[in-house]
PDB file of C-alpha atoms in Angstrom:
ATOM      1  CA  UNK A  24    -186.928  51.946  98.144  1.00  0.00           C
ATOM      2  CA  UNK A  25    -184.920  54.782 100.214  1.00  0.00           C
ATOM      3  CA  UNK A  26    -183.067  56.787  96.447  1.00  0.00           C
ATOM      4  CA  UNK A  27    -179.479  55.574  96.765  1.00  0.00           C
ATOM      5  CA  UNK A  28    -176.699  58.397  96.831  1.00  0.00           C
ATOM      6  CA  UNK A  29    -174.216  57.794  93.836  1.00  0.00           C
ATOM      7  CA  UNK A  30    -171.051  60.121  93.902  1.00  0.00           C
ATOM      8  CA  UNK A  31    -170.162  60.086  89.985  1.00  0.00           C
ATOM      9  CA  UNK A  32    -166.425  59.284  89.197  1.00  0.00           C
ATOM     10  CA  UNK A  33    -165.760  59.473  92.483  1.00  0.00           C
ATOM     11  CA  UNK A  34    -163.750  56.245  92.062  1.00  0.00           C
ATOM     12  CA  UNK A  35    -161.462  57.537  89.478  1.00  0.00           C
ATOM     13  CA  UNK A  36    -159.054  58.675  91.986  1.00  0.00           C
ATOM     14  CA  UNK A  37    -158.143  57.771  96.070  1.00  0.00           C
ATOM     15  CA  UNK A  38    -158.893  61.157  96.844  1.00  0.00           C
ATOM     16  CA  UNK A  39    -162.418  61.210  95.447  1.00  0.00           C
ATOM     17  CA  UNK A  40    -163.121  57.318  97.348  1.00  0.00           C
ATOM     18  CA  UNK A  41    -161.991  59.120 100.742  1.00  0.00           C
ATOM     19  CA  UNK A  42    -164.035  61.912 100.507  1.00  0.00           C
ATOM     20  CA  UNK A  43    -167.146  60.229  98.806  1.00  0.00           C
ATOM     21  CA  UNK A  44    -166.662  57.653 101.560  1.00  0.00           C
ATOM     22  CA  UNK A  45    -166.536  60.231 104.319  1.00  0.00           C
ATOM     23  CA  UNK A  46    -169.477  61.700 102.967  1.00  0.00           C
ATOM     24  CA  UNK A  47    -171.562  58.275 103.374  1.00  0.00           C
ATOM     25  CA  UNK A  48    -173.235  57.957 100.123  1.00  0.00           C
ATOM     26  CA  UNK A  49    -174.093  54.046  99.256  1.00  0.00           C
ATOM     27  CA  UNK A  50    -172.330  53.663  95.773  1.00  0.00           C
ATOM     28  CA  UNK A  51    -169.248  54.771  94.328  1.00  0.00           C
ATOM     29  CA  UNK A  52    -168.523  54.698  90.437  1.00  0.00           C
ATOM     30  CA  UNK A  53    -165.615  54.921  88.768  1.00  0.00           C
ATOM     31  CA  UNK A  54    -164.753  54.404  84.885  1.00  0.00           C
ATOM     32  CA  UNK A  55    -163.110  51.384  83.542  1.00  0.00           C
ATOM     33  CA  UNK A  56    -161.043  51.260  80.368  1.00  0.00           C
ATOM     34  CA  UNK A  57    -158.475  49.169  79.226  1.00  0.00           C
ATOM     35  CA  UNK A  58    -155.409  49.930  78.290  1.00  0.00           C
ATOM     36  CA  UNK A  59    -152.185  47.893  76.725  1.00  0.00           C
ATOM     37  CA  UNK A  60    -153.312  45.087  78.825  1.00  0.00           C
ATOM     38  CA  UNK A  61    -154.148  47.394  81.845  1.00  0.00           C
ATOM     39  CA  UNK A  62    -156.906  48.118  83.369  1.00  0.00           C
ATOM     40  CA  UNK A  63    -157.765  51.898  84.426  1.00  0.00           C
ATOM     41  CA  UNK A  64    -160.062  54.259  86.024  1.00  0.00           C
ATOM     42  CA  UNK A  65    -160.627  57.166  84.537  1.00  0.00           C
ATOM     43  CA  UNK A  66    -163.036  59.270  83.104  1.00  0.00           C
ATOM     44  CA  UNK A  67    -160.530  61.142  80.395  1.00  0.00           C
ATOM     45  CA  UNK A  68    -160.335  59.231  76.726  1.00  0.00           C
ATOM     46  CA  UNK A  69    -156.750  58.234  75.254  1.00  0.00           C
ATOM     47  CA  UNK A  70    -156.353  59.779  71.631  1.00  0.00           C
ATOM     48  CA  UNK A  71    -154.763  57.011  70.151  1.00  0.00           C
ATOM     49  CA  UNK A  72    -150.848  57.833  69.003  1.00  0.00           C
ATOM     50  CA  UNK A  73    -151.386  61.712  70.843  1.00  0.00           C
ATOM     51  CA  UNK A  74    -149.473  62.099  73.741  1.00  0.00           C
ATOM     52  CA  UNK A  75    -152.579  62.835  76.031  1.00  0.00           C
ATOM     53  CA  UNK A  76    -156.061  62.194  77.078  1.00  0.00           C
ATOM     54  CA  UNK A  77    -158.849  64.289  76.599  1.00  0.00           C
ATOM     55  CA  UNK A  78    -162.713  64.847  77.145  1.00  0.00           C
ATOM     56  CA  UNK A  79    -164.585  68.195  75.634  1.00  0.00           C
ATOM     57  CA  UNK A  80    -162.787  70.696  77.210  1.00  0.00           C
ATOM     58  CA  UNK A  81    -160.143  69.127  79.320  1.00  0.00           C
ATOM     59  CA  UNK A  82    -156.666  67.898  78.544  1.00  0.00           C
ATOM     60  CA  UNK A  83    -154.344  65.969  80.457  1.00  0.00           C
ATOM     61  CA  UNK A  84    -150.584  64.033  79.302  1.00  0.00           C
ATOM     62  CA  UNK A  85    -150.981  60.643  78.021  1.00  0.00           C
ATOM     63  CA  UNK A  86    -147.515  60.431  80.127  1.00  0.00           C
ATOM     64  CA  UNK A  87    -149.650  61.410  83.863  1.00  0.00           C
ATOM     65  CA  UNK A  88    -149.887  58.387  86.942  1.00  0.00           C
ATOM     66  CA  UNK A  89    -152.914  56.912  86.198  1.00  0.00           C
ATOM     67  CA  UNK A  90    -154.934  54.787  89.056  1.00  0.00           C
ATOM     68  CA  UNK A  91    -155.296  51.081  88.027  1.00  0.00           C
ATOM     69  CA  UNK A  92    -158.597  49.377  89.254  1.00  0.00           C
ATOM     70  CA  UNK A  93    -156.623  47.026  91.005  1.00  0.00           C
ATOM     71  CA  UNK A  94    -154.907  49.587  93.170  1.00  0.00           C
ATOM     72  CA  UNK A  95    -158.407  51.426  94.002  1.00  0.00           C
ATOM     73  CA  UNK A  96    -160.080  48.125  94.973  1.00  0.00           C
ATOM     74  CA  UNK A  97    -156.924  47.379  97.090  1.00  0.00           C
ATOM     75  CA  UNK A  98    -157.089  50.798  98.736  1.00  0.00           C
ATOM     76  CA  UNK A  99    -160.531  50.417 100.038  1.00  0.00           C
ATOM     77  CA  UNK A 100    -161.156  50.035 103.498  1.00  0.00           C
ATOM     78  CA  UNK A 101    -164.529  50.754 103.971  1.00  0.00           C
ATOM     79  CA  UNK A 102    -166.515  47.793 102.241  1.00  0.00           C
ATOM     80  CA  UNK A 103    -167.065  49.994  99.308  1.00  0.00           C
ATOM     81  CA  UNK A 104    -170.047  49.232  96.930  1.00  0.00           C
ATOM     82  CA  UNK A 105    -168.317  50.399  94.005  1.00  0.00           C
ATOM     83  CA  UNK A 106    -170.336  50.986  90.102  1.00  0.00           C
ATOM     84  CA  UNK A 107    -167.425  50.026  87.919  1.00  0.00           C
ATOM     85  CA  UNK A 108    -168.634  51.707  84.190  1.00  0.00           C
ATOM     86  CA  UNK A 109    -167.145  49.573  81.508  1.00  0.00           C
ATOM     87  CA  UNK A 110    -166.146  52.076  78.944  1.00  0.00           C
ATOM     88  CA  UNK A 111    -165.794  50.901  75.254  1.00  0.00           C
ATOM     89  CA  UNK A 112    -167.485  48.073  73.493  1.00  0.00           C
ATOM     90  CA  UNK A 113    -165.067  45.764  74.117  1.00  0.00           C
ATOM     91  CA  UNK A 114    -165.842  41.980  76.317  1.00  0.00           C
ATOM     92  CA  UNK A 115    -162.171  41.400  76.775  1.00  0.00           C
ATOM     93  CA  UNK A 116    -162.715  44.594  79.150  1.00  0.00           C
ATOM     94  CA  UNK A 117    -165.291  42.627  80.965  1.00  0.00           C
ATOM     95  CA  UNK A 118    -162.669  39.464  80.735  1.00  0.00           C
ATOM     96  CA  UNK A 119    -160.051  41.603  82.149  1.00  0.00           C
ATOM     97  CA  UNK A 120    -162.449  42.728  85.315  1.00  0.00           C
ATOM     98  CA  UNK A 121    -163.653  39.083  85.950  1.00  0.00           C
ATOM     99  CA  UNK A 122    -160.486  38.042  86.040  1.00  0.00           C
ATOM    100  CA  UNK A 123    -159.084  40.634  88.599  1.00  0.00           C
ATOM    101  CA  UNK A 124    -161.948  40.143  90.855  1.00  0.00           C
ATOM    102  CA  UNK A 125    -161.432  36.422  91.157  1.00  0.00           C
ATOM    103  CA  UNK A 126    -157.594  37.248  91.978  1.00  0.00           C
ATOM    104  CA  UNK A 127    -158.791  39.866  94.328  1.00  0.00           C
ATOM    105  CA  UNK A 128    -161.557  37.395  95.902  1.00  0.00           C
ATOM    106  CA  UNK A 129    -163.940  39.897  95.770  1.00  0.00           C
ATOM    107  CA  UNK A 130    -166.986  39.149  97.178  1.00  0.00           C
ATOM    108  CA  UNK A 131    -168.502  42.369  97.859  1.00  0.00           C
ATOM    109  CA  UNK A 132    -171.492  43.908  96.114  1.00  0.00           C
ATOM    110  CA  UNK A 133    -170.739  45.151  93.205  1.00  0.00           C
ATOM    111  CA  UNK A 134    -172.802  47.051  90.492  1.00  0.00           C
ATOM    112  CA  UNK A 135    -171.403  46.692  86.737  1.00  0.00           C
ATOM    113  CA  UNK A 136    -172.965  48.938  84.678  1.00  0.00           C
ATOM    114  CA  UNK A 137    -172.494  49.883  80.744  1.00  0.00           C
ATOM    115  CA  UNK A 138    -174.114  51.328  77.396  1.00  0.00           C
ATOM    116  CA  UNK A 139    -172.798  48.444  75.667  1.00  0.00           C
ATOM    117  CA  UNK A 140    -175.034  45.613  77.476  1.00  0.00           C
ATOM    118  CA  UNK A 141    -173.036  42.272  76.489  1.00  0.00           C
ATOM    119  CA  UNK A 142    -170.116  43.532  78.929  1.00  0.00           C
ATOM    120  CA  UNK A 143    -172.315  43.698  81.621  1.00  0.00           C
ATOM    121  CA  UNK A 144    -173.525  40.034  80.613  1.00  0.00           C
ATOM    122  CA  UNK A 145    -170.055  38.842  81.163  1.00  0.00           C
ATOM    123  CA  UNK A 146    -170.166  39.436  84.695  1.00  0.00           C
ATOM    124  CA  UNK A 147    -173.812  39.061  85.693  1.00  0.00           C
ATOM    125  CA  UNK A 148    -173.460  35.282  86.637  1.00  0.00           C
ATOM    126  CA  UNK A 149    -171.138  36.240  89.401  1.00  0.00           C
ATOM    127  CA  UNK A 150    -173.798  35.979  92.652  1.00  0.00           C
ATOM    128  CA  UNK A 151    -172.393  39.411  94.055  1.00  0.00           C
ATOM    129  CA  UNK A 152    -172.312  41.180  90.783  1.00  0.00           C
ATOM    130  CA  UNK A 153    -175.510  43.619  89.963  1.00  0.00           C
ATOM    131  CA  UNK A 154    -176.260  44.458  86.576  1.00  0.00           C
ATOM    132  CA  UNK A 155    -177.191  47.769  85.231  1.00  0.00           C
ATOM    133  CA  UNK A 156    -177.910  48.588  81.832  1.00  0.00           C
ATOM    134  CA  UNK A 157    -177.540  52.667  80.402  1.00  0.00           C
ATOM    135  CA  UNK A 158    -178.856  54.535  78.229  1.00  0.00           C
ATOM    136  CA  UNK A 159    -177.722  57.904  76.960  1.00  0.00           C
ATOM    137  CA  UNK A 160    -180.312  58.379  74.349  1.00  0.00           C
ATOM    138  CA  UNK A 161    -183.377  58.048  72.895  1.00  0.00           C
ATOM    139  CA  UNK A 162    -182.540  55.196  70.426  1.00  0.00           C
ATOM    140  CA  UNK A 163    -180.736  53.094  73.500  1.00  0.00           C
ATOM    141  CA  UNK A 164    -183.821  53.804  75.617  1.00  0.00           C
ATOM    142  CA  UNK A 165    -186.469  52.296  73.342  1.00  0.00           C
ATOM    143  CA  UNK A 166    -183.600  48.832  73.086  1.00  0.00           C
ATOM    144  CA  UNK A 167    -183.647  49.481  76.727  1.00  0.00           C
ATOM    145  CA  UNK A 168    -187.556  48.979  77.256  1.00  0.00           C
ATOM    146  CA  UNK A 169    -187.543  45.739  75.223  1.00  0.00           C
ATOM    147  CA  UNK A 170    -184.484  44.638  76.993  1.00  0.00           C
ATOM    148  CA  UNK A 171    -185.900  44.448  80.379  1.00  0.00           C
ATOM    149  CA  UNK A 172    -189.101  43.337  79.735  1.00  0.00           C
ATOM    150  CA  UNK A 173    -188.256  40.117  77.550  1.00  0.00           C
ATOM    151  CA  UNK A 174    -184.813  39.751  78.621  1.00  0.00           C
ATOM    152  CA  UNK A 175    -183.138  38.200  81.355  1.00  0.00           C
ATOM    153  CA  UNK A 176    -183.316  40.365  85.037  1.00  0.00           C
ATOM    154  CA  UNK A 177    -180.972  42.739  85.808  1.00  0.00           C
ATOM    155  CA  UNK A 178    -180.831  45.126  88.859  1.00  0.00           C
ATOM    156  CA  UNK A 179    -180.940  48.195  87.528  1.00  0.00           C
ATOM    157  CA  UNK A 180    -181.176  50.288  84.653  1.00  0.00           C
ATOM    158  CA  UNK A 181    -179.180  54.615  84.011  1.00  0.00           C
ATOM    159  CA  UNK A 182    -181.096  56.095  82.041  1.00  0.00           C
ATOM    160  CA  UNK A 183    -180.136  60.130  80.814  1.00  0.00           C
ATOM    161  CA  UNK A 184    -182.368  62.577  83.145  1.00  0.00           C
ATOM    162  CA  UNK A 185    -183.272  64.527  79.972  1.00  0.00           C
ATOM    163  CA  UNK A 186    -185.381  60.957  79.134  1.00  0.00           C
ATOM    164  CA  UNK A 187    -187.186  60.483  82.037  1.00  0.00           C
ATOM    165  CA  UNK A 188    -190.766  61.285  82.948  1.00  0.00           C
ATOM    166  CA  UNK A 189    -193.115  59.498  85.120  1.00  0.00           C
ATOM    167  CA  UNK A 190    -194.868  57.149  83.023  1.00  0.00           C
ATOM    168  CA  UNK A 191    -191.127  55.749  81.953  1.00  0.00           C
ATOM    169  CA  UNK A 192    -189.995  55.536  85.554  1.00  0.00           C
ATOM    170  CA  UNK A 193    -193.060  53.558  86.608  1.00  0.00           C
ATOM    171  CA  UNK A 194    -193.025  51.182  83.604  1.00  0.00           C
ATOM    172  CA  UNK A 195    -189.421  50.218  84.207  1.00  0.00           C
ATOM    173  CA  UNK A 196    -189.827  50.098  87.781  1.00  0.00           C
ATOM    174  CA  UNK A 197    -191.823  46.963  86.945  1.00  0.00           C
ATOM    175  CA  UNK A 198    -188.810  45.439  85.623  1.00  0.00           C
ATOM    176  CA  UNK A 199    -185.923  46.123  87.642  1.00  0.00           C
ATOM    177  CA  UNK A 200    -184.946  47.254  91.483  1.00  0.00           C
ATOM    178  CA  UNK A 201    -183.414  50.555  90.717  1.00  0.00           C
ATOM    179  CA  UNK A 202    -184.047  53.131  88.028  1.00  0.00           C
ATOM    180  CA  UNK A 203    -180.418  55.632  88.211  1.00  0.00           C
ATOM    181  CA  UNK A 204    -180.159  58.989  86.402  1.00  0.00           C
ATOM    182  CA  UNK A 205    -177.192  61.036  85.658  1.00  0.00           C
ATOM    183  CA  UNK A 206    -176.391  64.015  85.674  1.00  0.00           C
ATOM    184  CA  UNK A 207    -178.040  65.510  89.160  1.00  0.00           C
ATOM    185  CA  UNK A 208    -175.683  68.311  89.713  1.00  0.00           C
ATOM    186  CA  UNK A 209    -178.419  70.634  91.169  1.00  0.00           C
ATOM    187  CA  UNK A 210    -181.171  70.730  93.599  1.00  0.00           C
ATOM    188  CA  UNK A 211    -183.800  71.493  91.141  1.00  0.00           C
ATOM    189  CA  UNK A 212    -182.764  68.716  89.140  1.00  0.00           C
ATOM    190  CA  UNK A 213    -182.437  66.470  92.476  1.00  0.00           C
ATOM    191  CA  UNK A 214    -186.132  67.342  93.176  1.00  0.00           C
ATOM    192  CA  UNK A 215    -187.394  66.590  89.191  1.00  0.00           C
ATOM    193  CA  UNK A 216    -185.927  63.656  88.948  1.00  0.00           C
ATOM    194  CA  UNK A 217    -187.295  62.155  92.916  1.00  0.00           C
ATOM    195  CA  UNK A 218    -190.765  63.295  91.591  1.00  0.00           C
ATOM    196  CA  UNK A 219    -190.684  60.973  88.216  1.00  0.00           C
ATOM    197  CA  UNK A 220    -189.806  58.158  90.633  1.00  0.00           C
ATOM    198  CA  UNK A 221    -185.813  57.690  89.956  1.00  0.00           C
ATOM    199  CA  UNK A 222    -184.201  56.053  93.112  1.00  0.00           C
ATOM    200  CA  UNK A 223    -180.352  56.241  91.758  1.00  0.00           C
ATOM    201  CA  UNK A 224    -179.161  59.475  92.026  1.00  0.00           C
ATOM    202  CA  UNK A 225    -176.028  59.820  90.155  1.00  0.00           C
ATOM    203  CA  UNK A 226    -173.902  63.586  90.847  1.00  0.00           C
ATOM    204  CA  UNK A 227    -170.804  65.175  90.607  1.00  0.00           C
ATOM    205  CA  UNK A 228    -171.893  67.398  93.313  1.00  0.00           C
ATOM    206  CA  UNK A 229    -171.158  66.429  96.848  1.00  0.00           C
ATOM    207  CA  UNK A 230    -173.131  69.009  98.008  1.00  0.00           C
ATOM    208  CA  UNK A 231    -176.353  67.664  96.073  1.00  0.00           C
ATOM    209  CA  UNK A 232    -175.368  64.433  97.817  1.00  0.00           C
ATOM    210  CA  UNK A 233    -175.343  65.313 100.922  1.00  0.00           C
ATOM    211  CA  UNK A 234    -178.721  67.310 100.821  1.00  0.00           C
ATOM    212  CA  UNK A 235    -180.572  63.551  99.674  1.00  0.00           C
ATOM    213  CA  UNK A 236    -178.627  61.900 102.281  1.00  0.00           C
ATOM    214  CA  UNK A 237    -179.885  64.601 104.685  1.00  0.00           C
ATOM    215  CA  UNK A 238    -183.618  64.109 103.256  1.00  0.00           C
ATOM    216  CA  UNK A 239    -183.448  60.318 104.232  1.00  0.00           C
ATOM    217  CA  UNK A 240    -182.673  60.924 107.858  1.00  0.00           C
TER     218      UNK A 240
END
């Protein structure tokens, strides 16, 4: 399988779909949370009664526009394939997203894709919906394994790129369609992870996009 492009949080804002769009790559994530009732995209966290959001070294106001998923599925023109990350360990999240996309009639492929698996179980029935399941660290990996050899299929699995080697790759290409890493924000890490066999390549970097789209052609 040809290693899919994945432009990481590119979804979390129009600017970032146009641009990751324009750039051609074959998925585009964004971050899900919800919110009093709302659904967002976003990558920063809300600090519960602080007026603003934060994530390690970045701070923004709680009081800022923030992009609803609704509007950024609206605002697509381009057929997206979009990797909505449910954030949080929440179903009514995963609710809240089934529910838009049948208001939306959304029938395009879509990849759902969280650390906390029963979310993504909530929408796998839907026939256009492809499952991923993540993994951040070691203990998630080894649930991972089990998961996708005795469970029921999913498409894909994310697995950290500090956890991957060969052997891994191979063994849970057995399982599943697409083994994704994150981060890839360099083009010695592009090249590491393509040798262990990873064919989801997830980046911040639209430069380290565009050189794997460029290997393809």
């Amino acid at each position: 399988m040809t290693p899919l492009a994945i432009a990481h949080r590119a979804g979390n804002s129009l600017a970032g779909l146009h641009a990751a769009n324009d750039l051609g790559v074959d998925v585009i994530e964004c971050d899900v949370h919800q919110h009093r009732g709302r659904l967002e995209v976003r990558h920063l966290k809300t600090a519960g009664p602080l007026p603003f959001l934060w994530d390690r070294w970045e701070l923004a106001s709680a009081s800022a526009p923030r992009l609803g998923l609704r509007e950024l599925l609206e605002a697509d023109e381009k057929g997206t394939t979009f990797m909505l990350d449910l954030k949080g360990r929440r179903i009514g999240t995963a609710r809240a997203v089934a529910r838009l996309l049948h208001e939306l009639g959304h029938r395009q492929p879509l990849l759902v894709c969280a650390r906390y698996w029963p979310a993504v179980e909530v929408l796998a029935t839907r026939d256009y919906v492809r499952p991923v399941l993540s993994a951040r660290n070691r203990a998630e990996l080894g649930r991972l394994r089990q998961r996708v050899a005795a469970g029921p299929p999913v498409h894909g699995v994310s697995v950290h790129a500090t956890l991957l080697d060969e052997p891994l790759v191979a063994s849970l290409r057995e399982h599943v369609e697409v083994v994704m890493t994150w981060p890839v924000n360099d083009e010695a890490t592009l090249d590491a992870v393509l040798a262990v066999g990873a064919n989801g390549i997830i980046s911040d970097e639209p430069a380290v996009l565009a050189t794997l789209l460029a290997r393809r052609e």
